[in-house]
């Protein structure tokens, strides 16, 4: 099964599903599974990557900021209680009439109750703060999508690199085995005097060189698996193995990509757009401070004197108007600051659009280059393979030399390695193109064929 069958919403679904678990405690790196398919690797990364988990928390924080901004628009109710002792006795409760009895006096005053303040008009600053928080929340969501898309692309590239290096190791092992057989055959020929000792020495040199290359490739494959474990949030001391084969990506179409549609999909561009809206709302909020603020206020409670005597309820209600007459230039400075931040956000949006267009064009060019390189590498490998077969036949019949056979074998190995590298680069270019077009969430192109799958079946999906 390939990631082309992955549902389009898998990235966000798995990332958002991690919210409750991430809130409890960050998961410790667990033991890595022995073998992973590409789809399983992506699922593991979306579930356990610490980088994605950090962005999930940032997204939650932005959501809480939005709820806090909404709460500031609602009535605020505060409970209070105080006890004080004064220098002179004062009335516990206000005088209610001139003809009634005098109220109680006491130096000790106790009071408890609730106060309410409901905003009626704040120059639009409260609504602007809510719009600012909402835009920040949506920007954080786009940041989560961007991180998830990049994580999927990085995991796919790392997984394909493991497959590439493992295929290279297998090719080098086959070459080393063939060289060792050739060395044994040359030793027999030397015993009967059919070759010179120098020819056996040349084979020994080639065997030693091949063993060194094999050691290097094996260690490179191990490091690639450790890098994959890091992306998956697993313990790199027990890296997983990649299951599948490295196959060329489906060929790119001739039609030029719809750049405007890609810009509308790309989360980095959408995030920059949200940042502009956030800055616009921040500017409206700053300008709102120049207008008066009107609140509905009220108080309800009970007062008592010494020994809690003359305990009565008291209340009041009204409106409160406030207006900043002089703030030392603070409001004007905040407005200028918000204006500059808006201009900066607009320039970042313009830069994001330009960068996105450049990414798309570069990715398209790299895809074409990788396809041409793959065609040339495949043709060169077929030619080198046939040349090696001919030289081996000539050597066995006595018409060729060991040197010619070794040179042909070395060229064949280099051609196989070049073809594997071209396939890996082709896959990486395909993933980069899908990332540039904002299509990673639909699943990267087919990269690995599982047991029982053929390259033809995988490429036809």
Tab-separated table of N, CA and C in Angstrom, residues 272-351:
chain	number	residue	atom	x	y	z
A	272	UNK	N	0.385	33.817	6.154
A	272	UNK	CA	0.768	35.220	5.989
A	272	UNK	C	-0.460	36.106	5.790
A	273	UNK	N	-1.469	35.605	5.072
A	273	UNK	CA	-2.716	36.367	4.917
A	273	UNK	C	-3.399	36.571	6.266
A	274	UNK	N	-3.411	35.532	7.088
A	274	UNK	CA	-4.016	35.663	8.419
A	274	UNK	C	-3.238	36.654	9.281
A	275	UNK	N	-1.923	36.689	9.114
A	275	UNK	CA	-1.124	37.643	9.887
A	275	UNK	C	-1.451	39.081	9.478
A	276	UNK	N	-1.744	39.304	8.205
A	276	UNK	CA	-2.141	40.644	7.769
A	276	UNK	C	-3.460	41.038	8.428
A	277	UNK	N	-4.423	40.128	8.431
A	277	UNK	CA	-5.703	40.422	9.074
A	277	UNK	C	-5.526	40.648	10.573
A	278	UNK	N	-4.624	39.894	11.159
A	278	UNK	CA	-4.350	40.081	12.583
A	278	UNK	C	-3.773	41.469	12.837
A	279	UNK	N	-2.857	41.908	11.975
A	279	UNK	CA	-2.265	43.237	12.135
A	279	UNK	C	-3.299	44.334	11.882
A	280	UNK	N	-4.207	44.125	10.929
A	280	UNK	CA	-5.271	45.106	10.692
A	280	UNK	C	-6.157	45.250	11.928
A	281	UNK	N	-6.502	44.134	12.532
A	281	UNK	CA	-7.326	44.185	13.741
A	281	UNK	C	-6.580	44.857	14.889
A	282	UNK	N	-5.282	44.604	14.998
A	282	UNK	CA	-4.491	45.247	16.052
A	282	UNK	C	-4.458	46.760	15.857
A	283	UNK	N	-4.413	47.212	14.603
A	283	UNK	CA	-4.432	48.654	14.334
A	283	UNK	C	-5.784	49.258	14.723
A	284	UNK	N	-6.871	48.565	14.417
A	284	UNK	CA	-8.190	49.072	14.814
A	284	UNK	C	-8.302	49.148	16.339
A	285	UNK	N	-7.750	48.142	17.016
A	285	UNK	CA	-7.798	48.155	18.478
A	285	UNK	C	-6.990	49.315	19.046
A	286	UNK	N	-5.837	49.597	18.456
A	286	UNK	CA	-5.013	50.705	18.944
A	286	UNK	C	-5.711	52.046	18.719
A	287	UNK	N	-6.341	52.215	17.559
A	287	UNK	CA	-7.058	53.463	17.293
A	287	UNK	C	-8.278	53.615	18.195
A	288	UNK	N	-8.860	52.498	18.615
A	288	UNK	CA	-10.022	52.572	19.492
A	288	UNK	C	-9.721	53.179	20.846
A	289	UNK	N	-8.460	53.203	21.237
A	289	UNK	CA	-8.105	53.780	22.534
A	289	UNK	C	-8.267	55.293	22.551
A	290	UNK	N	-8.388	55.921	21.378
A	290	UNK	CA	-8.605	57.365	21.329
A	290	UNK	C	-10.059	57.746	21.607
A	291	UNK	N	-10.928	56.765	21.635
A	291	UNK	CA	-12.345	57.020	21.866
A	291	UNK	C	-12.692	56.740	23.324
A	292	UNK	N	-13.786	57.323	23.820
A	292	UNK	CA	-14.176	57.071	25.215
A	292	UNK	C	-14.662	55.645	25.405
A	293	UNK	N	-14.631	55.201	26.647
A	293	UNK	CA	-15.116	53.873	27.017
A	293	UNK	C	-16.315	54.039	27.936
A	294	UNK	N	-17.367	53.303	27.639
A	294	UNK	CA	-18.598	53.373	28.418
A	294	UNK	C	-18.930	51.984	28.936
A	295	UNK	N	-19.124	51.864	30.259
A	295	UNK	CA	-19.405	50.580	30.888
A	295	UNK	C	-20.659	50.688	31.748
A	296	UNK	N	-21.398	49.604	31.796
A	296	UNK	CA	-22.487	49.455	32.757
A	296	UNK	C	-21.896	48.835	34.017
A	297	UNK	N	-22.083	49.508	35.167
A	297	UNK	CA	-21.454	49.051	36.402
A	297	UNK	C	-22.519	48.911	37.485
A	298	UNK	N	-22.245	48.065	38.431
A	298	UNK	CA	-23.166	47.869	39.537
A	298	UNK	C	-22.492	47.152	40.687
A	299	UNK	N	-23.140	47.226	41.858
A	299	UNK	CA	-22.587	46.609	43.063
A	299	UNK	C	-23.749	46.160	43.942
A	300	UNK	N	-23.641	44.968	44.475
A	300	UNK	CA	-24.642	44.463	45.420
A	300	UNK	C	-23.909	43.715	46.523
A	301	UNK	N	-24.256	44.056	47.812
A	301	UNK	CA	-23.607	43.380	48.917
A	301	UNK	C	-24.254	43.721	50.245
A	302	UNK	N	-23.524	43.460	51.322
A	302	UNK	CA	-24.018	43.722	52.670
A	302	UNK	C	-22.899	44.387	53.467
A	303	UNK	N	-23.329	45.288	54.371
A	303	UNK	CA	-22.382	45.974	55.243
A	303	UNK	C	-22.794	45.742	56.698
A	304	UNK	N	-21.788	45.748	57.568
A	304	UNK	CA	-22.048	45.572	59.002
A	304	UNK	C	-21.002	46.332	59.783
A	305	UNK	N	-21.372	46.688	61.016
A	305	UNK	CA	-20.439	47.382	61.871
A	305	UNK	C	-19.820	46.446	62.882
A	306	UNK	N	-19.350	47.040	63.998
A	306	UNK	CA	-18.685	46.267	65.037
A	306	UNK	C	-19.627	45.205	65.578
A	307	UNK	N	-19.124	44.000	65.713
A	307	UNK	CA	-19.938	42.892	66.161
A	307	UNK	C	-20.959	42.469	65.138
A	308	UNK	N	-20.741	42.896	63.893
A	308	UNK	CA	-21.653	42.589	62.786
A	308	UNK	C	-23.066	43.105	63.057
A	309	UNK	N	-23.141	44.268	63.766
A	309	UNK	CA	-24.429	44.887	64.013
A	309	UNK	C	-24.818	45.763	62.823
A	310	UNK	N	-26.083	46.109	62.754
A	310	UNK	CA	-26.623	46.945	61.673
A	310	UNK	C	-26.316	46.350	60.310
A	311	UNK	N	-26.480	45.063	60.233
A	311	UNK	CA	-26.213	44.354	58.973
A	311	UNK	C	-27.345	44.658	57.986
A	312	UNK	N	-27.007	45.266	56.864
A	312	UNK	CA	-28.001	45.592	55.851
A	312	UNK	C	-27.406	45.374	54.461
A	313	UNK	N	-28.324	45.216	53.501
A	313	UNK	CA	-27.880	45.102	52.114
A	313	UNK	C	-27.764	46.495	51.511
A	314	UNK	N	-26.797	46.639	50.649
A	314	UNK	CA	-26.573	47.894	49.926
A	314	UNK	C	-26.301	47.553	48.470
A	315	UNK	N	-26.722	48.425	47.598
A	315	UNK	CA	-26.462	48.209	46.175
A	315	UNK	C	-26.467	49.550	45.457
A	316	UNK	N	-25.878	49.530	44.296
A	316	UNK	CA	-25.926	50.692	43.423
A	316	UNK	C	-25.685	50.220	41.995
A	317	UNK	N	-26.128	50.989	41.019
A	317	UNK	CA	-25.965	50.675	39.597
A	317	UNK	C	-25.868	51.970	38.819
A	318	UNK	N	-25.189	51.895	37.670
A	318	UNK	CA	-25.042	53.087	36.844
A	318	UNK	C	-24.166	52.819	35.642
A	319	UNK	N	-23.704	53.886	35.041
A	319	UNK	CA	-22.795	53.792	33.899
A	319	UNK	C	-21.537	54.571	34.239
A	320	UNK	N	-20.425	54.128	33.665
A	320	UNK	CA	-19.137	54.776	33.906
A	320	UNK	C	-18.527	55.151	32.566
A	321	UNK	N	-18.132	56.383	32.435
A	321	UNK	CA	-17.513	56.889	31.212
A	321	UNK	C	-16.079	57.272	31.526
A	322	UNK	N	-15.153	56.793	30.701
A	322	UNK	CA	-13.743	57.143	30.882
A	322	UNK	C	-13.162	57.557	29.537
A	323	UNK	N	-12.226	58.476	29.597
A	323	UNK	CA	-11.619	59.002	28.374
A	323	UNK	C	-10.199	59.423	28.698
A	324	UNK	N	-9.254	58.946	27.918
A	324	UNK	CA	-7.848	59.295	28.137
A	324	UNK	C	-7.596	60.709	27.621
A	325	UNK	N	-7.256	61.612	28.524
A	325	UNK	CA	-6.942	62.980	28.126
A	325	UNK	C	-5.464	63.139	27.788
A	326	UNK	N	-4.619	62.520	28.581
A	326	UNK	CA	-3.184	62.620	28.321
A	326	UNK	C	-2.519	61.333	28.788
A	327	UNK	N	-1.814	60.689	27.892
A	327	UNK	CA	-1.126	59.433	28.220
A	327	UNK	C	0.367	59.512	27.929
A	328	UNK	N	0.873	60.731	27.767
A	328	UNK	CA	2.296	60.852	27.491
A	328	UNK	C	2.693	60.360	26.111
A	329	UNK	N	1.743	60.338	25.179
A	329	UNK	CA	2.048	59.877	23.822
A	329	UNK	C	1.990	58.377	23.651
A	330	UNK	N	1.520	57.672	24.684
A	330	UNK	CA	1.488	56.209	24.607
A	330	UNK	C	0.553	55.722	23.515
A	331	UNK	N	-0.654	56.297	23.441
A	331	UNK	CA	-1.634	55.847	22.449
A	331	UNK	C	-1.128	56.110	21.036
A	332	UNK	N	-0.594	57.292	20.799
A	332	UNK	CA	-0.071	57.610	19.464
A	332	UNK	C	1.072	56.676	19.086
A	333	UNK	N	1.937	56.367	20.056
A	333	UNK	CA	3.048	55.452	19.770
A	333	UNK	C	2.536	54.055	19.451
A	334	UNK	N	1.516	53.604	20.172
A	334	UNK	CA	0.962	52.277	19.901
A	334	UNK	C	0.301	52.228	18.529
A	335	UNK	N	-0.337	53.326	18.113
A	335	UNK	CA	-0.949	53.361	16.781
A	335	UNK	C	0.126	53.309	15.705
A	336	UNK	N	1.181	54.090	15.868
A	336	UNK	CA	2.268	54.050	14.880
A	336	UNK	C	2.923	52.675	14.849
A	337	UNK	N	3.071	52.070	16.007
A	337	UNK	CA	3.626	50.714	16.069
A	337	UNK	C	2.738	49.731	15.312
A	338	UNK	N	1.420	49.813	15.518
A	338	UNK	CA	0.500	48.908	14.821
A	338	UNK	C	0.525	49.149	13.318
A	339	UNK	N	0.663	50.406	12.902
A	339	UNK	CA	0.735	50.709	11.464
A	339	UNK	C	1.983	50.089	10.844
A	340	UNK	N	3.107	50.211	11.525
A	340	UNK	CA	4.336	49.607	11.003
A	340	UNK	C	4.246	48.086	10.989
A	341	UNK	N	3.632	47.512	12.008
A	341	UNK	CA	3.474	46.057	12.025
A	341	UNK	C	2.560	45.589	10.899
A	342	UNK	N	1.550	46.380	10.554
A	342	UNK	CA	0.686	46.033	9.423
A	342	UNK	C	1.472	46.082	8.120
A	343	UNK	N	2.270	47.127	7.933
A	343	UNK	CA	3.085	47.202	6.713
A	343	UNK	C	4.066	46.034	6.643
A	344	UNK	N	4.648	45.675	7.786
A	344	UNK	CA	5.570	44.533	7.798
A	344	UNK	C	4.847	43.248	7.428
A	345	UNK	N	3.630	43.053	7.954
A	345	UNK	CA	2.862	41.845	7.625
A	345	UNK	C	2.507	41.813	6.147
A	346	UNK	N	2.183	42.965	5.567
A	346	UNK	CA	1.869	43.019	4.134
A	346	UNK	C	3.095	42.673	3.296
A	347	UNK	N	4.257	43.144	3.712
A	347	UNK	CA	5.480	42.808	2.975
A	347	UNK	C	5.825	41.330	3.127
A	348	UNK	N	5.579	40.774	4.301
A	348	UNK	CA	5.822	39.337	4.483
A	348	UNK	C	4.866	38.519	3.623
A	349	UNK	N	3.642	38.984	3.466
A	349	UNK	CA	2.706	38.294	2.579
A	349	UNK	C	3.196	38.358	1.139
A	350	UNK	N	3.666	39.526	0.726
A	350	UNK	CA	4.195	39.642	-0.640
A	350	UNK	C	5.403	38.733	-0.838
A	351	UNK	N	6.271	38.687	0.175
A	351	UNK	CA	7.441	37.800	0.085
A	351	UNK	C	7.023	36.339	0.058
